XYZ file of C-alpha atoms in Angstrom:
287
model
C -0.148 0.000 -0.125
C 1.443 3.795 -0.628
C 1.535 6.343 2.103
C -2.305 7.774 1.616
C -3.880 4.013 2.079
C -1.475 3.117 4.432
C -2.662 6.733 6.424
C -5.897 5.873 5.386
C -6.021 2.589 7.232
C -4.672 3.954 10.297
C -6.782 6.483 10.970
C -9.884 4.107 9.864
C -9.000 1.862 12.883
C -7.160 5.083 15.364
C -8.840 8.119 14.496
C -11.210 10.368 16.355
C -14.820 11.090 13.399
C -13.570 14.863 12.868
C -9.925 13.451 11.610
C -11.278 10.786 9.606
C -13.425 13.009 7.747
C -10.940 15.807 7.700
C -8.496 13.085 5.551
C -11.882 12.533 3.438
C -12.301 15.749 2.497
C -8.825 16.439 1.751
C -7.636 13.707 0.464
C -10.653 11.842 -1.360
C -13.181 14.718 -2.228
C -15.766 14.377 0.605
C -17.976 16.906 1.343
C -16.435 20.037 3.662
C -19.884 20.558 5.354
C -19.467 17.047 7.218
C -16.140 18.485 9.240
C -18.087 21.775 10.125
C -20.951 20.094 11.534
C -18.659 17.992 13.809
C -16.350 20.864 14.432
C -19.495 22.673 15.847
C -19.850 20.139 18.516
C -16.616 21.120 19.857
C -17.649 24.927 20.139
C -19.546 26.182 23.508
C -22.475 28.159 23.881
C -19.956 31.036 24.812
C -18.227 30.543 21.525
C -15.230 28.940 22.687
C -14.037 25.518 21.976
C -13.352 22.510 24.408
C -14.612 19.274 25.111
C -10.805 17.860 24.154
C -10.411 19.118 20.419
C -6.967 19.575 21.693
C -6.449 16.091 23.022
C -4.223 16.976 26.454
C -7.714 19.605 27.719
C -10.169 17.055 28.805
C -12.605 19.595 30.024
C -15.898 20.613 28.370
C -15.272 24.028 28.946
C -13.352 26.669 26.462
C -10.197 27.564 26.504
C -7.686 29.344 24.351
C -5.759 27.030 22.643
C -8.189 24.955 21.502
C -9.472 27.608 19.191
C -6.805 27.634 17.534
C -6.767 24.228 16.728
C -10.320 24.899 15.201
C -8.827 27.561 13.307
C -6.438 25.689 11.765
C -8.992 22.927 10.501
C -10.810 26.062 9.423
C -8.022 27.203 7.566
C -7.587 23.676 5.626
C -11.154 24.042 4.470
C -11.320 27.698 3.344
C -13.949 27.740 5.711
C -13.210 31.460 7.726
C -16.781 32.404 6.772
C -18.272 29.794 9.070
C -19.894 31.645 11.950
C -17.992 29.918 14.448
C -15.250 32.260 13.387
C -16.949 35.532 15.254
C -18.220 33.395 17.707
C -14.888 32.578 18.854
C -13.413 35.955 18.341
C -16.410 37.014 20.753
C -14.812 34.870 23.343
C -11.209 35.271 22.866
C -12.360 39.136 23.899
C -13.861 37.972 26.723
C -11.009 35.995 28.262
C -8.257 37.817 27.102
C -5.707 39.859 29.711
C -5.587 43.639 30.164
C -2.580 43.487 27.637
C -4.597 42.223 24.501
C -3.349 39.012 24.570
C -5.061 35.656 25.720
C -3.358 33.738 27.955
C -1.983 30.280 27.527
C -4.888 28.337 29.463
C -7.178 29.709 31.864
C -7.353 29.021 35.742
C -10.513 27.159 35.047
C -8.455 24.170 33.597
C -7.389 23.429 37.525
C -11.271 22.120 37.511
C -10.799 19.479 34.413
C -8.397 16.380 34.101
C -5.682 17.583 31.665
C -1.709 17.234 30.748
C 0.224 18.177 33.651
C 2.027 21.225 31.744
C -1.476 23.087 31.689
C -0.651 25.168 34.540
C -1.284 28.811 35.096
C -1.304 31.753 37.557
C -5.023 33.074 39.188
C -4.323 36.043 36.933
C -2.831 34.867 33.584
C -1.053 37.207 31.645
C -1.645 37.234 27.724
C 0.867 34.861 25.623
C 1.768 34.770 22.199
C 1.294 30.993 22.353
C -1.973 31.083 20.897
C -2.417 34.355 20.408
C 0.357 35.122 17.388
C -1.150 31.951 15.579
C -4.573 33.116 16.313
C -3.643 36.406 14.920
C -1.805 35.452 12.246
C -4.977 32.659 10.995
C -7.423 35.658 11.040
C -5.081 37.938 9.254
C -4.526 35.443 6.385
C -8.545 35.073 5.850
C -8.909 39.155 6.488
C -11.174 39.337 9.348
C -12.422 42.322 10.702
C -13.128 41.235 14.106
C -12.585 44.242 16.680
C -10.436 41.384 18.942
C -7.772 41.167 16.208
C -6.328 44.791 16.887
C -5.604 44.676 19.883
C -4.655 41.194 20.033
C -2.132 42.141 16.560
C -0.806 45.168 19.117
C 0.209 42.818 21.890
C 1.982 40.520 19.507
C 3.890 43.204 17.875
C 4.619 44.642 21.167
C 5.346 41.193 22.809
C 7.450 39.889 19.840
C 9.573 42.960 20.139
C 10.796 42.216 23.756
C 11.926 38.496 22.586
C 15.730 38.289 22.398
C 15.438 34.609 23.417
C 12.995 32.208 22.773
C 11.596 28.491 22.844
C 10.140 26.169 20.024
C 6.107 26.867 21.382
C 6.585 30.529 21.183
C 8.959 30.517 18.105
C 6.484 28.629 16.212
C 3.709 30.778 17.106
C 5.988 34.139 15.778
C 6.751 32.634 13.013
C 3.081 31.928 11.703
C 2.037 35.676 13.082
C 4.941 36.715 10.957
C 4.381 35.009 8.237
C 0.756 36.011 7.762
C 0.372 39.034 9.046
C -0.145 42.111 6.471
C 2.322 44.602 7.582
C 5.118 42.684 5.557
C 8.078 45.587 5.867
C 7.340 44.942 9.657
C 7.434 41.606 10.007
C 10.485 40.922 7.564
C 12.147 43.327 9.796
C 11.632 41.423 12.774
C 12.300 38.360 11.515
C 15.179 39.252 9.939
C 16.119 40.379 14.010
C 14.907 37.083 15.569
C 15.857 34.469 12.763
C 18.850 33.365 14.737
C 17.059 33.307 17.921
C 14.313 31.397 15.898
C 16.725 28.851 14.620
C 18.431 28.134 17.879
C 14.934 26.561 19.164
C 14.829 23.976 16.148
C 16.082 20.526 16.088
C 18.043 19.837 12.622
C 18.978 16.320 13.257
C 16.182 14.325 11.899
C 17.060 11.264 14.409
C 16.909 13.425 17.485
C 14.306 11.630 19.891
C 12.275 12.987 22.630
C 10.511 16.436 22.516
C 12.384 17.585 19.436
C 10.802 20.127 17.436
C 12.134 19.739 13.850
C 11.896 22.160 10.708
C 8.575 20.936 9.339
C 7.092 21.486 12.911
C 7.901 25.204 11.791
C 7.178 25.316 8.097
C 4.327 22.332 7.899
C 3.815 24.204 4.088
C 5.625 26.382 2.450
C 6.528 29.892 4.202
C 7.136 33.312 2.852
C 9.662 34.166 5.201
C 13.054 32.539 4.070
C 13.271 30.541 7.262
C 14.955 27.051 6.167
C 16.867 26.010 2.959
C 15.525 23.905 0.559
C 18.342 21.386 1.048
C 17.319 21.411 5.107
C 13.222 21.017 4.083
C 14.612 17.939 1.543
C 16.403 16.240 4.356
C 13.123 16.507 6.336
C 10.800 15.584 4.152
C 12.871 12.231 3.330
C 12.920 11.874 7.148
C 9.160 12.466 7.696
C 8.088 10.109 4.965
C 10.370 7.189 6.315
C 9.162 7.986 9.733
C 5.027 6.330 8.932
C 4.858 3.809 11.595
C 3.993 -0.176 10.248
C 0.267 0.725 10.679
C 0.425 3.388 8.395
C 0.481 6.496 10.866
C 2.283 9.342 12.534
C 2.602 9.798 16.510
C 3.579 12.954 18.222
C 6.682 12.823 20.165
C 5.886 14.692 23.540
C 4.234 12.373 26.586
C 1.090 10.412 25.851
C -0.226 10.481 29.344
C -2.784 8.531 28.590
C -3.700 5.442 26.041
C -6.873 7.606 24.686
C -4.577 10.536 23.812
C -2.071 8.775 22.018
C -5.212 7.400 19.821
C -6.410 11.188 19.554
C -3.092 12.595 18.765
C -2.285 10.204 16.498
C -4.983 10.963 14.078
C -4.364 14.967 14.019
C -0.859 14.140 13.620
C -1.148 11.880 10.627
C -3.472 14.153 8.777
C -0.822 16.967 9.393
C 1.779 15.143 8.130
C 0.032 14.143 5.104
C -0.633 18.001 4.850
C 2.546 18.493 4.740
C 3.795 16.201 2.288
C 1.379 17.341 0.041
C 2.230 21.035 0.456
C 6.006 20.034 -0.619
C 4.846 18.119 -3.574
C 5.667 14.741 -1.888
C 2.476 12.888 -2.702
C 2.135 12.173 -6.124
C -1.457 12.752 -7.551
C -2.507 14.749 -5.086
C -2.118 19.221 -5.402
C -1.824 21.454 -2.686
């Protein structure tokens, strides 16, 4: 079986309904409406998303990070005209910190089951994770929601303060700088931060543990000149080789329950297929 057939079998055996339907839409010409129908089930009355859309946050209540997960799904479907988007932005406006950003996680997480790294003070400040990625995606799709202006100002302010960074923050910054409309400012900040960003990347494709590889930063071609083509080619080769015997790809971070390993496996498998397609590594599938 080829890459696609093996991945399809893996998803049928392991994936959540939403990830199986994403695969059908992206690679089998399935209707996007079915994905949107399922995604709506993860959205709460307050406009936010919860209900383990982000598998490590098991609670039903809304949190900022699942909004980012939802927006990446809406982005791949070109569905930012969905009413889910302004409702989610209203939610973000309601939970934003005084600095204009949304926190990494809200204190309400303490009342739910969650992975151990979701910790927060009582009054968490705004964070580039996930504010920068969410803002970048909204800019990409031409959003005019009022929340975006304050969030954008927050991102510019926080990015200007960065001299050293970590992989998660760097990935969010790359998304924002790649998608924000003010290209001269974005390119100037990228030039200033490029070496700091690269310092957070694992360039050895055989690195073990919780490594962050070039394709985690550039899951599709970027406007920003972050990686050379030879680096991308090396890691695309490694990505193809990393498909497991059962046809999927898994996350390389702690899987703290058997269930989240399955849920992340389906999500990551669709993400890896999208990356291979975006770089022309899936014959017969155009981006």
